[in-house]
Amino acid sequence: MSSIDCIPDHPSSSDLVRRLKSALDVGDENTVMGLICTEVQHVNATIELSNDDWMKEPEAHLDPLVLVGVWTLEYKRELTTPLCITARNGHTACVRHLLFWRADPNMAPGGQSALHEACEGGHTDCTELLLEHRANPNLLSEEGLAPLHLCTNQNTLGCAKLLVKYGAMVDLPNEETQETPLHIAAKHGLCDHALLYLRYGASVDRKNSRKETALSVTCGQAKEQEEQGSYLQVCRLLVMYGADVNTTDEEEKSPLHKACKNASHGLVQFLLQNKADVNAIDYNGASPLSCILQSAAFKQQWKPHLTVQTLLNHGSQKIWPMAFGKVLRSCASVPEIIEILFNSYSQVPISEQWREAIPEEIFQMHLPFYESFFMLTCTPRCLQHLCRFAIRNQFGSKCHYLIPSLPVPKPLQNYLLMEPEGILL
């Protein structure tokens, strides 16, 4: 019988459920335990916590969207059991009591078992009790998720350790996206979880439905600067366990493409140090350099020019000189990028039309740089720059480690590595 057809032992309209919900809302564990232990019909009773089936109320006021046919004829109904309720809220004593009276730990009228609920909430003691009473660590919920798939924050590490100890399969994919627990750990930057799964034999390069490995997922998730440290830690771990840094997803994007799109300079450096292909091309013909140029204007607080500089020092192919107008339109607000790209050539003819590509407020905001930029129209570059270009051209993709080894002062090394100076000469 489906949850829609199921007749609950305690419907949402009952006095018991109203009192139970009130106690749950305020976190009153004593009242919750008292109601469940003394007033619920039996330990495996079905409790309906909510039901918004508007079809049961012919006189109910319906939203206009419903009336024009947008309504899907589905409604939310939350069915659960006493064990699921107490496990979800971490009420260990109540869970122990219910299990003593032989509550079924694998019953899931609402789609998730008590073990799912305990793991999602990071309730380690409840998880241990359930596993000791033969809860199935590989049971899939109605949404196709195993308990390990619900271990999505640092507080769930204890639950994850217990699950694998009791036989949870670390390579079990969820039904919708085919993501394994390792993918989930990578998505949330959980290094300790990832290490746990890898130690238990998780496949480091297994792909999900989008053909992403855990490394690919990690590089695509580090969108916030404060997060990037944890994701870098996960990347280091995955590569240590043999992850392929040049794997590609269904769009032929590599981890480097994704790290560049997010302006994750630390990840970009790490991937390049581990032989990521700096000139990999995705399905749309974009290189890692193209990815950072496309997103730079939206990532200014994360200094996207550092990523551009690193890519060029590792041998990235340069943009077509005549494409500078397009780059100016997208990156004018990050003049450091314009400076680095311009300095990667010995000489680039400046078009008068490029001035039109720069919004006036941006031009005025970075006036010294853009004045120096357009002063080079029909003017040769200085000898110092030409010498830099010749040295970089000789070193090629080895600039990143050969230049720092030169017996020259640090400021000169920085100049050779195209550290932005704020003006062009």
GROMACS .gro file of C-alpha atoms in nm:
model
  425
    1MET     CA    1   0.000   0.000   0.000
    2SER     CA    2   0.136   0.342  -0.095
    3SER     CA    3   0.166   0.625   0.154
    4ILE     CA    4  -0.123   0.797  -0.025
    5ASP     CA    5  -0.356   0.501   0.033
    6CYS     CA    6  -0.234   0.423   0.383
    7ILE     CA    7  -0.482   0.481   0.665
    8PRO     CA    8  -0.277   0.610   0.959
    9ASP     CA    9  -0.327   0.485   1.312
   10HIS     CA   10  -0.304   0.847   1.428
   11PRO     CA   11  -0.422   1.099   1.163
   12SER     CA   12  -0.300   1.458   1.159
   13SER     CA   13  -0.635   1.581   1.288
   14SER     CA   14  -0.616   1.373   1.606
   15ASP     CA   15  -0.561   1.532   1.948
   16LEU     CA   16  -0.256   1.311   2.002
   17VAL     CA   17  -0.081   1.435   1.689
   18ARG     CA   18  -0.158   1.797   1.773
   19ARG     CA   19  -0.002   1.758   2.117
   20LEU     CA   20   0.291   1.561   1.974
   21LYS     CA   21   0.366   1.830   1.715
   22SER     CA   22   0.351   2.102   1.980
   23ALA     CA   23   0.602   1.912   2.193
   24LEU     CA   24   0.830   1.855   1.893
   25ASP     CA   25   0.819   2.222   1.798
   26VAL     CA   26   0.954   2.330   2.136
   27GLY     CA   27   1.194   2.035   2.177
   28ASP     CA   28   1.010   1.895   2.481
   29GLU     CA   29   1.165   1.547   2.489
   30ASN     CA   30   0.985   1.440   2.808
   31THR     CA   31   0.642   1.514   2.662
   32VAL     CA   32   0.732   1.347   2.333
   33MET     CA   33   0.846   1.035   2.516
   34GLY     CA   34   0.540   1.038   2.740
   35LEU     CA   35   0.298   1.060   2.446
   36ILE     CA   36   0.475   0.795   2.242
   37CYS     CA   37   0.520   0.553   2.530
   38THR     CA   38   0.173   0.585   2.682
   39GLU     CA   39  -0.075   0.705   2.420
   40VAL     CA   40   0.043   0.573   2.083
   41GLN     CA   41  -0.143   0.252   1.997
   42HIS     CA   42   0.168   0.038   1.942
   43VAL     CA   43   0.540   0.081   1.872
   44ASN     CA   44   0.499   0.047   1.494
   45ALA     CA   45   0.194   0.271   1.470
   46THR     CA   46   0.169   0.498   1.167
   47ILE     CA   47   0.146   0.867   1.257
   48GLU     CA   48   0.035   1.134   1.013
   49LEU     CA   49   0.214   1.459   1.100
   50SER     CA   50   0.077   1.660   0.809
   51ASN     CA   51  -0.162   1.635   0.516
   52ASP     CA   52  -0.246   1.909   0.269
   53ASP     CA   53  -0.476   1.706   0.045
   54TRP     CA   54  -0.703   1.987  -0.079
   55MET     CA   55  -0.925   1.734  -0.260
   56LYS     CA   56  -1.055   1.621   0.079
   57GLU     CA   57  -1.190   1.972   0.141
   58PRO     CA   58  -1.427   2.063  -0.146
   59GLU     CA   59  -1.497   2.405   0.006
   60ALA     CA   60  -1.131   2.496   0.056
   61HIS     CA   61  -1.008   2.814  -0.111
   62LEU     CA   62  -0.768   2.718  -0.392
   63ASP     CA   63  -0.487   2.923  -0.534
   64PRO     CA   64  -0.559   3.056  -0.886
   65LEU     CA   65  -0.265   2.855  -1.019
   66VAL     CA   66  -0.443   2.540  -0.908
   67LEU     CA   67  -0.758   2.639  -1.088
   68VAL     CA   68  -0.582   2.697  -1.422
   69GLY     CA   69  -0.429   2.354  -1.418
   70VAL     CA   70  -0.077   2.414  -1.289
   71TRP     CA   71  -0.150   2.197  -0.985
   72THR     CA   72   0.008   1.855  -1.028
   73LEU     CA   73  -0.268   1.672  -0.842
   74GLU     CA   74  -0.013   1.571  -0.582
   75TYR     CA   75  -0.005   1.675  -0.220
   76LYS     CA   76   0.233   1.656   0.070
   77ARG     CA   77   0.162   1.395   0.328
   78GLU     CA   78   0.402   1.316   0.607
   79LEU     CA   79   0.365   0.968   0.748
   80THR     CA   80   0.604   0.844   1.010
   81THR     CA   81   0.648   0.613   1.307
   82PRO     CA   82   0.733   0.671   1.673
   83LEU     CA   83   1.082   0.536   1.606
   84CYS     CA   84   1.138   0.770   1.310
   85ILE     CA   85   1.018   1.069   1.510
   86THR     CA   86   1.245   1.001   1.805
   87ALA     CA   87   1.546   0.911   1.588
   88ARG     CA   88   1.504   1.230   1.385
   89ASN     CA   89   1.509   1.438   1.701
   90GLY     CA   90   1.790   1.248   1.871
   91HIS     CA   91   1.578   1.126   2.163
   92THR     CA   92   1.810   0.835   2.252
   93ALA     CA   93   1.619   0.712   2.560
   94CYS     CA   94   1.295   0.694   2.365
   95VAL     CA   95   1.464   0.513   2.076
   96ARG     CA   96   1.603   0.261   2.322
   97HIS     CA   97   1.258   0.211   2.479
   98LEU     CA   98   1.089   0.156   2.143
   99LEU     CA   99   1.355  -0.088   2.026
  100PHE     CA  100   1.321  -0.281   2.354
  101TRP     CA  101   0.952  -0.323   2.271
  102ARG     CA  102   1.050  -0.446   1.924
  103ALA     CA  103   0.986  -0.146   1.706
  104ASP     CA  104   1.078  -0.222   1.345
  105PRO     CA  105   1.394  -0.019   1.263
  106ASN     CA  106   1.342  -0.069   0.888
  107MET     CA  107   0.982   0.052   0.871
  108ALA     CA  108   0.957   0.361   0.649
  109PRO     CA  109   0.596   0.469   0.580
  110GLY     CA  110   0.713   0.822   0.507
  111GLY     CA  111   0.990   0.717   0.271
  112GLN     CA  112   1.279   0.720   0.520
  113SER     CA  113   1.360   0.471   0.793
  114ALA     CA  114   1.459   0.566   1.146
  115LEU     CA  115   1.823   0.508   1.048
  116HIS     CA  116   1.792   0.761   0.766
  117GLU     CA  117   1.644   1.011   1.010
  118ALA     CA  118   1.914   0.958   1.272
  119CYS     CA  119   2.198   0.990   1.020
  120GLU     CA  120   2.054   1.300   0.857
  121GLY     CA  121   2.041   1.466   1.197
  122GLY     CA  122   2.387   1.347   1.297
  123HIS     CA  123   2.252   1.160   1.602
  124THR     CA  124   2.535   0.911   1.662
  125ASP     CA  125   2.389   0.738   1.969
  126CYS     CA  126   2.056   0.677   1.797
  127THR     CA  127   2.236   0.548   1.489
  128GLU     CA  128   2.434   0.301   1.698
  129LEU     CA  129   2.123   0.174   1.875
  130LEU     CA  130   1.940   0.121   1.547
  131LEU     CA  131   2.232  -0.063   1.387
  132GLU     CA  132   2.266  -0.283   1.694
  133HIS     CA  133   1.900  -0.377   1.645
  134ARG     CA  134   1.957  -0.476   1.282
  135ALA     CA  135   1.864  -0.163   1.099
  136ASN     CA  136   1.965  -0.209   0.734
  137PRO     CA  137   2.259   0.026   0.662
  138ASN     CA  138   2.197  -0.007   0.285
  139LEU     CA  139   1.821   0.044   0.284
  140LEU     CA  140   1.719   0.294   0.016
  141SER     CA  141   1.465   0.559   0.097
  142GLU     CA  142   1.172   0.643  -0.126
  143GLU     CA  143   1.403   0.895  -0.297
  144GLY     CA  144   1.668   0.629  -0.358
  145LEU     CA  145   1.908   0.739  -0.085
  146ALA     CA  146   2.099   0.515   0.155
  147PRO     CA  147   2.178   0.644   0.506
  148LEU     CA  148   2.536   0.725   0.398
  149HIS     CA  149   2.401   0.963   0.135
  150LEU     CA  150   2.248   1.169   0.415
  151CYS     CA  151   2.578   1.222   0.595
  152THR     CA  152   2.627   1.570   0.452
  153ASN     CA  153   2.796   1.771   0.727
  154GLN     CA  154   3.080   1.732   0.974
  155ASN     CA  155   2.840   1.641   1.256
  156THR     CA  156   2.749   1.319   1.074
  157LEU     CA  157   3.101   1.171   1.075
  158GLY     CA  158   3.025   0.950   1.376
  159CYS     CA  159   2.717   0.816   1.200
  160ALA     CA  160   2.917   0.746   0.884
  161LYS     CA  161   3.180   0.554   1.082
  162LEU     CA  162   2.911   0.337   1.241
  163LEU     CA  163   2.741   0.273   0.908
  164VAL     CA  164   3.055   0.143   0.737
  165LYS     CA  165   3.139  -0.060   1.048
  166TYR     CA  166   2.801  -0.231   1.018
  167GLY     CA  167   2.836  -0.303   0.647
  168ALA     CA  168   2.723   0.007   0.458
  169MET     CA  169   2.842  -0.012   0.097
  170VAL     CA  170   3.071   0.283   0.027
  171ASP     CA  171   3.019   0.259  -0.349
  172LEU     CA  172   2.640   0.234  -0.340
  173PRO     CA  173   2.501   0.497  -0.580
  174ASN     CA  174   2.179   0.683  -0.518
  175GLU     CA  175   1.905   0.615  -0.769
  176GLU     CA  176   1.857   0.961  -0.920
  177THR     CA  177   2.208   1.094  -0.985
  178GLN     CA  178   2.416   0.778  -0.930
  179GLU     CA  179   2.625   0.964  -0.672
  180THR     CA  180   2.817   0.750  -0.426
  181PRO     CA  181   2.890   0.853  -0.066
  182LEU     CA  182   3.231   0.972  -0.191
  183HIS     CA  183   3.058   1.209  -0.434
  184ILE     CA  184   2.845   1.339  -0.148
  185ALA     CA  185   3.150   1.396   0.073
  186ALA     CA  186   3.325   1.574  -0.214
  187LYS     CA  187   3.021   1.792  -0.282
  188HIS     CA  188   3.017   1.914   0.077
  189GLY     CA  189   3.394   1.942   0.127
  190LEU     CA  190   3.402   1.668   0.394
  191CYS     CA  191   3.760   1.543   0.398
  192ASP     CA  192   3.718   1.312   0.700
  193HIS     CA  193   3.416   1.144   0.541
  194ALA     CA  194   3.602   1.103   0.212
  195LEU     CA  195   3.903   0.949   0.388
  196LEU     CA  196   3.673   0.707   0.571
  197TYR     CA  197   3.513   0.588   0.246
  198LEU     CA  198   3.845   0.558   0.065
  199ARG     CA  199   3.991   0.352   0.349
  200TYR     CA  200   3.692   0.120   0.315
  201GLY     CA  201   3.761   0.074  -0.056
  202ALA     CA  202   3.555   0.343  -0.229
  203SER     CA  203   3.636   0.376  -0.600
  204VAL     CA  204   3.807   0.714  -0.636
  205ASP     CA  205   3.719   0.760  -1.005
  206ARG     CA  206   3.366   0.624  -1.011
  207LYS     CA  207   3.136   0.851  -1.215
  208ASN     CA  208   2.784   0.972  -1.148
  209SER     CA  209   2.506   1.017  -1.405
  210ARG     CA  210   2.677   1.334  -1.534
  211LYS     CA  211   3.005   1.143  -1.570
  212GLU     CA  212   3.163   1.337  -1.285
  213THR     CA  213   3.415   1.181  -1.050
  214ALA     CA  214   3.447   1.294  -0.689
  215LEU     CA  215   3.740   1.518  -0.792
  216SER     CA  216   3.530   1.681  -1.063
  217VAL     CA  217   3.248   1.741  -0.814
  218THR     CA  218   3.490   1.892  -0.562
  219CYS     CA  219   3.632   2.142  -0.810
  220GLY     CA  220   3.285   2.243  -0.922
  221GLN     CA  221   3.161   2.314  -0.570
  222ALA     CA  222   3.422   2.549  -0.422
  223LYS     CA  223   3.225   2.866  -0.491
  224GLU     CA  224   3.294   3.054  -0.168
  225GLN     CA  225   3.641   3.170  -0.070
  226GLU     CA  226   3.608   3.041   0.285
  227GLU     CA  227   3.509   2.701   0.152
  228GLN     CA  228   3.802   2.659  -0.081
  229GLY     CA  229   4.041   2.542   0.190
  230SER     CA  230   3.825   2.242   0.277
  231TYR     CA  231   3.772   2.155  -0.091
  232LEU     CA  232   4.145   2.180  -0.156
  233GLN     CA  233   4.198   1.938   0.131
  234VAL     CA  234   3.953   1.694  -0.030
  235CYS     CA  235   4.130   1.733  -0.367
  236ARG     CA  236   4.467   1.653  -0.212
  237LEU     CA  237   4.321   1.341  -0.055
  238LEU     CA  238   4.156   1.222  -0.377
  239VAL     CA  239   4.473   1.273  -0.582
  240MET     CA  240   4.674   1.094  -0.313
  241TYR     CA  241   4.440   0.797  -0.366
  242GLY     CA  242   4.499   0.806  -0.742
  243ALA     CA  243   4.223   1.029  -0.878
  244ASP     CA  244   4.263   1.118  -1.246
  245VAL     CA  245   4.316   1.496  -1.263
  246ASN     CA  246   4.227   1.500  -1.635
  247THR     CA  247   3.898   1.313  -1.613
  248THR     CA  248   3.610   1.479  -1.800
  249ASP     CA  249   3.235   1.494  -1.746
  250GLU     CA  250   2.953   1.471  -1.999
  251GLU     CA  251   3.042   1.818  -2.130
  252GLU     CA  252   3.411   1.724  -2.157
  253LYS     CA  253   3.494   1.963  -1.873
  254SER     CA  254   3.794   1.871  -1.663
  255PRO     CA  255   3.839   1.951  -1.293
  256LEU     CA  256   4.063   2.238  -1.405
  257HIS     CA  257   3.783   2.388  -1.613
  258LYS     CA  258   3.557   2.388  -1.308
  259ALA     CA  259   3.817   2.524  -1.069
  260CYS     CA  260   3.890   2.808  -1.313
  261LYS     CA  261   3.522   2.890  -1.352
  262ASN     CA  262   3.502   2.934  -0.974
  263ALA     CA  263   3.828   3.134  -0.957
  264SER     CA  264   3.957   2.878  -0.707
  265HIS     CA  265   4.321   2.975  -0.735
  266GLY     CA  266   4.442   2.723  -0.477
  267LEU     CA  267   4.269   2.437  -0.659
  268VAL     CA  268   4.401   2.558  -0.995
  269GLN     CA  269   4.757   2.564  -0.863
  270PHE     CA  270   4.721   2.221  -0.709
  271LEU     CA  271   4.576   2.065  -1.025
  272LEU     CA  272   4.848   2.215  -1.245
  273GLN     CA  273   5.117   2.094  -1.004
  274ASN     CA  274   4.970   1.746  -1.052
  275LYS     CA  275   4.988   1.757  -1.432
  276ALA     CA  276   4.640   1.877  -1.519
  277ASP     CA  277   4.616   1.964  -1.889
  278VAL     CA  278   4.630   2.345  -1.897
  279ASN     CA  279   4.499   2.352  -2.254
  280ALA     CA  280   4.219   2.095  -2.227
  281ILE     CA  281   3.918   2.184  -2.445
  282ASP     CA  282   3.560   2.111  -2.339
  283TYR     CA  283   3.263   2.024  -2.560
  284ASN     CA  284   3.201   2.392  -2.636
  285GLY     CA  285   3.563   2.457  -2.731
  286ALA     CA  286   3.648   2.643  -2.410
  287SER     CA  287   3.987   2.615  -2.238
  288PRO     CA  288   4.049   2.667  -1.866
  289LEU     CA  289   4.169   3.021  -1.950
  290SER     CA  290   3.839   3.089  -2.126
  291CYS     CA  291   3.649   2.970  -1.817
  292ILE     CA  292   3.818   3.216  -1.583
  293LEU     CA  293   3.784   3.503  -1.831
  294GLN     CA  294   3.411   3.435  -1.862
  295SER     CA  295   3.352   3.445  -1.486
  296ALA     CA  296   3.617   3.695  -1.371
  297ALA     CA  297   3.383   3.994  -1.348
  298PHE     CA  298   3.165   3.804  -1.100
  299LYS     CA  299   3.457   3.675  -0.892
  300GLN     CA  300   3.654   3.996  -0.833
  301GLN     CA  301   3.673   3.950  -0.457
  302TRP     CA  302   3.865   3.625  -0.516
  303LYS     CA  303   4.136   3.790  -0.729
  304PRO     CA  304   4.071   3.605  -1.056
  305HIS     CA  305   4.384   3.758  -1.210
  306LEU     CA  306   4.588   3.515  -0.998
  307THR     CA  307   4.428   3.226  -1.183
  308VAL     CA  308   4.496   3.388  -1.521
  309GLN     CA  309   4.857   3.453  -1.422
  310THR     CA  310   4.905   3.094  -1.300
  311LEU     CA  311   4.757   2.945  -1.617
  312LEU     CA  312   4.986   3.151  -1.842
  313ASN     CA  313   5.290   3.065  -1.630
  314HIS     CA  314   5.206   2.697  -1.677
  315GLY     CA  315   5.188   2.724  -2.054
  316SER     CA  316   4.827   2.809  -2.129
  317GLN     CA  317   4.769   2.909  -2.487
  318LYS     CA  318   4.714   3.282  -2.515
  319ILE     CA  319   4.398   3.440  -2.646
  320TRP     CA  320   4.386   3.557  -3.005
  321PRO     CA  321   4.515   3.919  -3.000
  322MET     CA  322   4.221   4.045  -3.202
  323ALA     CA  323   3.987   3.906  -2.934
  324PHE     CA  324   4.101   4.171  -2.688
  325GLY     CA  325   3.789   4.375  -2.754
  326LYS     CA  326   3.573   4.087  -2.635
  327VAL     CA  327   3.794   4.036  -2.329
  328LEU     CA  328   3.771   4.408  -2.246
  329ARG     CA  329   3.391   4.390  -2.254
  330SER     CA  330   3.384   4.104  -2.005
  331CYS     CA  331   3.691   4.182  -1.788
  332ALA     CA  332   3.728   4.560  -1.796
  333SER     CA  333   3.645   4.577  -1.425
  334VAL     CA  334   3.949   4.356  -1.353
  335PRO     CA  335   4.234   4.556  -1.511
  336GLU     CA  336   4.492   4.318  -1.363
  337ILE     CA  337   4.369   4.056  -1.610
  338ILE     CA  338   4.394   4.297  -1.902
  339GLU     CA  339   4.749   4.384  -1.798
  340ILE     CA  340   4.858   4.021  -1.765
  341LEU     CA  341   4.706   3.919  -2.097
  342PHE     CA  342   4.848   4.220  -2.279
  343ASN     CA  343   5.194   4.153  -2.134
  344SER     CA  344   5.187   3.793  -2.254
  345TYR     CA  345   5.259   3.922  -2.606
  346SER     CA  346   5.557   4.116  -2.735
  347GLN     CA  347   5.328   4.364  -2.908
  348VAL     CA  348   4.953   4.383  -2.967
  349PRO     CA  349   4.804   4.648  -3.196
  350ILE     CA  350   4.548   4.847  -2.997
  351SER     CA  351   4.223   4.925  -3.176
  352GLU     CA  352   4.045   5.256  -3.123
  353GLN     CA  353   3.722   5.060  -3.094
  354TRP     CA  354   3.846   4.898  -2.774
  355ARG     CA  355   3.779   5.221  -2.587
  356GLU     CA  356   3.408   5.179  -2.661
  357ALA     CA  357   3.411   4.833  -2.499
  358ILE     CA  358   3.495   4.981  -2.158
  359PRO     CA  359   3.206   5.138  -1.962
  360GLU     CA  360   3.286   5.497  -1.870
  361GLU     CA  361   3.251   5.438  -1.495
  362ILE     CA  362   3.496   5.148  -1.516
  363PHE     CA  363   3.738   5.356  -1.720
  364GLN     CA  364   3.731   5.636  -1.463
  365MET     CA  365   3.760   5.393  -1.173
  366HIS     CA  366   4.087   5.257  -1.317
  367LEU     CA  367   4.198   5.572  -1.495
  368PRO     CA  368   4.582   5.541  -1.451
  369PHE     CA  369   4.584   5.191  -1.595
  370TYR     CA  370   4.359   5.255  -1.892
  371GLU     CA  371   4.535   5.581  -1.978
  372SER     CA  372   4.867   5.389  -1.986
  373PHE     CA  373   4.700   5.118  -2.190
  374PHE     CA  374   4.573   5.345  -2.468
  375MET     CA  375   4.894   5.551  -2.470
  376LEU     CA  376   5.057   5.244  -2.626
  377THR     CA  377   4.848   5.285  -2.941
  378CYS     CA  378   5.093   5.277  -3.234
  379THR     CA  379   5.380   5.281  -2.983
  380PRO     CA  380   5.636   4.999  -2.946
  381ARG     CA  381   5.677   4.831  -2.609
  382CYS     CA  382   5.981   4.911  -2.397
  383LEU     CA  383   6.302   4.706  -2.419
  384GLN     CA  384   6.249   4.569  -2.068
  385HIS     CA  385   5.915   4.417  -2.168
  386LEU     CA  386   6.060   4.273  -2.488
  387CYS     CA  387   6.335   4.105  -2.286
  388ARG     CA  388   6.072   3.961  -2.053
  389PHE     CA  389   5.878   3.825  -2.347
  390ALA     CA  390   6.192   3.664  -2.494
  391ILE     CA  391   6.277   3.491  -2.165
  392ARG     CA  392   5.920   3.368  -2.116
  393ASN     CA  393   5.905   3.250  -2.474
  394GLN     CA  394   6.222   3.050  -2.417
  395PHE     CA  395   6.096   2.893  -2.092
  396GLY     CA  396   5.747   2.819  -2.227
  397SER     CA  397   5.531   2.608  -1.995
  398LYS     CA  398   5.816   2.590  -1.742
  399CYS     CA  399   5.799   2.958  -1.645
  400HIS     CA  400   5.634   2.875  -1.314
  401TYR     CA  401   5.939   2.692  -1.180
  402LEU     CA  402   6.233   2.808  -1.393
  403ILE     CA  403   6.184   3.181  -1.329
  404PRO     CA  404   6.182   3.146  -0.947
  405SER     CA  405   6.509   2.954  -0.973
  406LEU     CA  406   6.688   3.236  -1.161
  407PRO     CA  407   6.965   3.410  -0.958
  408VAL     CA  408   6.797   3.748  -0.983
  409PRO     CA  409   6.623   3.972  -0.725
  410LYS     CA  410   6.269   3.882  -0.622
  411PRO     CA  411   6.113   4.195  -0.779
  412LEU     CA  412   6.264   4.096  -1.115
  413GLN     CA  413   6.129   3.741  -1.076
  414ASN     CA  414   5.785   3.887  -1.012
  415TYR     CA  415   5.819   4.101  -1.321
  416LEU     CA  416   5.908   3.797  -1.532
  417LEU     CA  417   5.610   3.609  -1.385
  418MET     CA  418   5.388   3.901  -1.497
  419GLU     CA  419   5.291   4.026  -1.155
  420PRO     CA  420   5.053   4.320  -1.223
  421GLU     CA  421   5.195   4.667  -1.162
  422GLY     CA  422   4.888   4.878  -1.229
  423ILE     CA  423   5.021   5.052  -1.542
  424LEU     CA  424   5.163   4.948  -1.880
  425LEU     CA  425   5.498   5.060  -2.020
   0.00000   0.00000   0.00000
